[in-house]
Amino acid sequence: MKALLILITLILPVIARAKLPLHELDSLKQIVIVSRVAINEPANPEVVACKIKTEGLDLKLQQAKDNAKKSWKKQIVRKGDLPLLTKAIQNCAERVTCEVYDSFITSVRIEPAIEKQVEPLKIVLDQNLQQLKPESYKAVFKTVRNPCSLLKAISK
């Protein structure tokens, strides 16, 4: 019992501080995927089926990213966030989330003690962003639930 209390006392504060906004990141990922496919291929049958106007969608996507950035400005990336953030950035090209993590990492505050550890992550992120092609987004389009609803919501 004493060992459990010690474990809780040492581990829980680290876990409690590690607060990447996973739900928000995933929501933005879904928006980025459907928007990028619609912007890159407006004649795609799945996009046409949504019956939306794709003109100006790139501006609406930027607005969505800017809104997410605003909500993340007060957040602080702490040491406890590093393992998850590192893994997410290293795998972002295959998961098509680099654009999302770029928005995130450029808007949050970084705990001073880990700034040097985050700098290499930014380099990896930039490299992964350059690897993304329109086909990357199209390949994962089918994984998005209710893509038409998302496109209609963002295109308003």
Short mmCIF file of C-alpha atoms in Angstrom, two decimals:
data_model
loop_
_atom_site.label_atom_id
_atom_site.label_comp_id
_atom_site.label_asym_id
_atom_site.label_seq_id
_atom_site.Cartn_x
_atom_site.Cartn_y
_atom_site.Cartn_z
CA MET A 1 0.00 0.00 0.00
CA LYS A 2 2.84 2.36 0.88
CA ALA A 3 4.52 1.63 -2.47
CA LEU A 4 1.27 2.45 -4.26
CA LEU A 5 1.01 5.78 -2.46
CA ILE A 6 4.59 6.62 -3.39
CA LEU A 7 3.93 5.65 -7.01
CA ILE A 8 0.80 7.77 -7.14
CA THR A 9 2.60 10.69 -5.52
CA LEU A 10 5.45 10.57 -8.04
CA ILE A 11 3.70 9.55 -11.25
CA LEU A 12 0.30 11.20 -11.03
CA PRO A 13 1.57 14.80 -11.13
CA VAL A 14 3.53 14.05 -14.31
CA ILE A 15 0.53 12.37 -15.95
CA ALA A 16 -1.83 15.12 -14.83
CA ARG A 17 0.37 17.78 -16.43
CA ALA A 18 0.68 15.91 -19.73
CA LYS A 19 -2.29 17.39 -21.51
CA LEU A 20 -2.05 17.28 -25.27
CA PRO A 21 -5.48 18.22 -26.62
CA LEU A 22 -5.90 14.93 -28.45
CA HIS A 23 -9.59 15.42 -29.24
CA GLU A 24 -8.98 18.88 -30.70
CA LEU A 25 -5.98 17.63 -32.68
CA ASP A 26 -8.02 14.76 -34.10
CA SER A 27 -10.93 17.05 -34.99
CA LEU A 28 -8.62 19.39 -36.86
CA LYS A 29 -7.02 16.41 -38.59
CA GLN A 30 -10.42 15.34 -39.93
CA ILE A 31 -11.11 18.86 -41.19
CA VAL A 32 -7.69 19.12 -42.84
CA ILE A 33 -8.08 15.78 -44.62
CA VAL A 34 -11.50 16.45 -46.15
CA SER A 35 -10.60 20.05 -46.98
CA ARG A 36 -7.32 19.14 -48.66
CA VAL A 37 -9.03 16.50 -50.81
CA ALA A 38 -11.78 18.97 -51.78
CA ILE A 39 -9.24 21.72 -52.53
CA ASN A 40 -6.88 19.45 -54.48
CA GLU A 41 -9.57 17.48 -56.32
CA PRO A 42 -12.89 19.32 -56.46
CA ALA A 43 -14.09 16.86 -59.13
CA ASN A 44 -13.47 13.86 -56.88
CA PRO A 45 -16.77 11.90 -56.82
CA GLU A 46 -16.77 11.79 -53.01
CA VAL A 47 -16.40 15.57 -52.87
CA VAL A 48 -18.99 16.17 -55.61
CA ALA A 49 -21.45 13.98 -53.68
CA CYS A 50 -21.21 16.44 -50.78
CA LYS A 51 -22.70 19.20 -52.96
CA ILE A 52 -20.53 22.01 -51.61
CA LYS A 53 -18.74 24.92 -53.22
CA THR A 54 -15.00 24.45 -53.02
CA GLU A 55 -14.13 28.04 -53.90
CA GLY A 56 -12.61 29.74 -50.89
CA LEU A 57 -12.27 26.48 -49.00
CA ASP A 58 -8.54 27.05 -48.55
CA LEU A 59 -9.32 30.28 -46.67
CA LYS A 60 -11.90 28.50 -44.52
CA LEU A 61 -9.35 25.80 -43.70
CA GLN A 62 -6.84 28.45 -42.69
CA GLN A 63 -9.50 30.03 -40.47
CA ALA A 64 -10.13 26.66 -38.79
CA LYS A 65 -6.40 26.26 -38.16
CA ASP A 66 -6.14 29.83 -36.85
CA ASN A 67 -9.05 29.23 -34.47
CA ALA A 68 -7.37 26.08 -33.18
CA LYS A 69 -4.12 28.01 -32.72
CA LYS A 70 -5.94 30.63 -30.66
CA SER A 71 -7.32 27.97 -28.34
CA TRP A 72 -3.86 26.43 -27.93
CA LYS A 73 -1.97 29.69 -27.24
CA LYS A 74 -2.39 29.40 -23.47
CA GLN A 75 -1.34 25.76 -23.38
CA ILE A 76 2.12 24.76 -22.27
CA VAL A 77 3.92 21.72 -23.61
CA ARG A 78 5.61 20.12 -20.62
CA LYS A 79 8.14 17.36 -20.17
CA GLY A 80 5.34 14.81 -19.69
CA ASP A 81 3.98 15.69 -23.16
CA LEU A 82 7.27 15.01 -24.96
CA PRO A 83 6.99 11.24 -25.52
CA LEU A 84 3.53 11.47 -27.08
CA LEU A 85 4.36 14.62 -29.04
CA THR A 86 7.61 13.08 -30.32
CA LYS A 87 5.84 9.94 -31.49
CA ALA A 88 3.05 11.93 -33.12
CA ILE A 89 5.46 14.15 -35.04
CA GLN A 90 7.66 11.24 -36.13
CA ASN A 91 4.59 9.43 -37.50
CA CYS A 92 2.73 12.45 -38.84
CA ALA A 93 3.54 11.86 -42.53
CA GLU A 94 1.94 8.43 -42.60
CA ARG A 95 -1.00 9.61 -40.50
CA VAL A 96 -1.38 12.85 -42.49
CA THR A 97 -1.31 14.93 -39.30
CA CYS A 98 1.79 17.07 -39.94
CA GLU A 99 -0.25 20.14 -40.83
CA VAL A 100 -2.16 19.76 -37.56
CA TYR A 101 0.96 19.32 -35.43
CA ASP A 102 2.60 22.25 -37.21
CA SER A 103 -0.33 24.44 -36.17
CA PHE A 104 -0.10 23.06 -32.66
CA ILE A 105 3.65 23.36 -32.11
CA THR A 106 3.77 26.90 -33.53
CA SER A 107 1.02 28.14 -31.24
CA VAL A 108 1.65 26.54 -27.83
CA ARG A 109 4.17 27.72 -25.29
CA ILE A 110 7.05 25.37 -24.62
CA GLU A 111 8.24 24.80 -21.07
CA PRO A 112 11.70 26.41 -20.97
CA ALA A 113 13.34 23.24 -19.61
CA ILE A 114 12.44 21.29 -22.78
CA GLU A 115 12.88 23.91 -25.50
CA LYS A 116 16.10 22.29 -26.73
CA GLN A 117 14.35 18.93 -26.99
CA VAL A 118 11.50 20.41 -29.04
CA GLU A 119 13.73 22.12 -31.64
CA PRO A 120 14.72 18.81 -33.35
CA LEU A 121 11.03 17.87 -33.42
CA LYS A 122 10.28 21.03 -35.40
CA ILE A 123 12.92 20.01 -37.95
CA VAL A 124 11.41 16.53 -38.28
CA LEU A 125 7.98 18.11 -38.62
CA ASP A 126 9.16 20.40 -41.43
CA GLN A 127 10.72 17.44 -43.25
CA ASN A 128 7.54 15.40 -42.86
CA LEU A 129 5.40 18.30 -44.09
CA GLN A 130 7.44 18.41 -47.28
CA GLN A 131 6.77 14.70 -47.88
CA LEU A 132 3.00 15.12 -47.90
CA LYS A 133 1.41 15.06 -51.33
CA PRO A 134 -2.24 15.44 -52.37
CA GLU A 135 -2.43 11.66 -52.75
CA SER A 136 -1.60 11.29 -49.06
CA TYR A 137 -4.80 13.06 -48.07
CA LYS A 138 -6.87 11.19 -50.65
CA ALA A 139 -5.58 7.86 -49.33
CA VAL A 140 -6.99 8.54 -45.85
CA PHE A 141 -10.16 10.36 -46.92
CA LYS A 142 -12.25 7.20 -46.40
CA THR A 143 -11.18 7.04 -42.74
CA VAL A 144 -13.03 10.27 -41.98
CA ARG A 145 -16.52 9.80 -40.57
CA ASN A 146 -19.17 11.98 -42.18
CA PRO A 147 -16.86 13.83 -44.57
CA CYS A 148 -19.77 15.67 -46.18
CA SER A 149 -20.93 17.02 -42.84
CA LEU A 150 -17.44 18.32 -42.12
CA LEU A 151 -17.11 19.87 -45.58
CA LYS A 152 -20.51 21.54 -45.29
CA ALA A 153 -19.67 22.86 -41.84
CA ILE A 154 -16.32 24.30 -42.87
CA SER A 155 -17.56 25.71 -46.20
CA LYS A 156 -20.26 27.87 -44.55
#
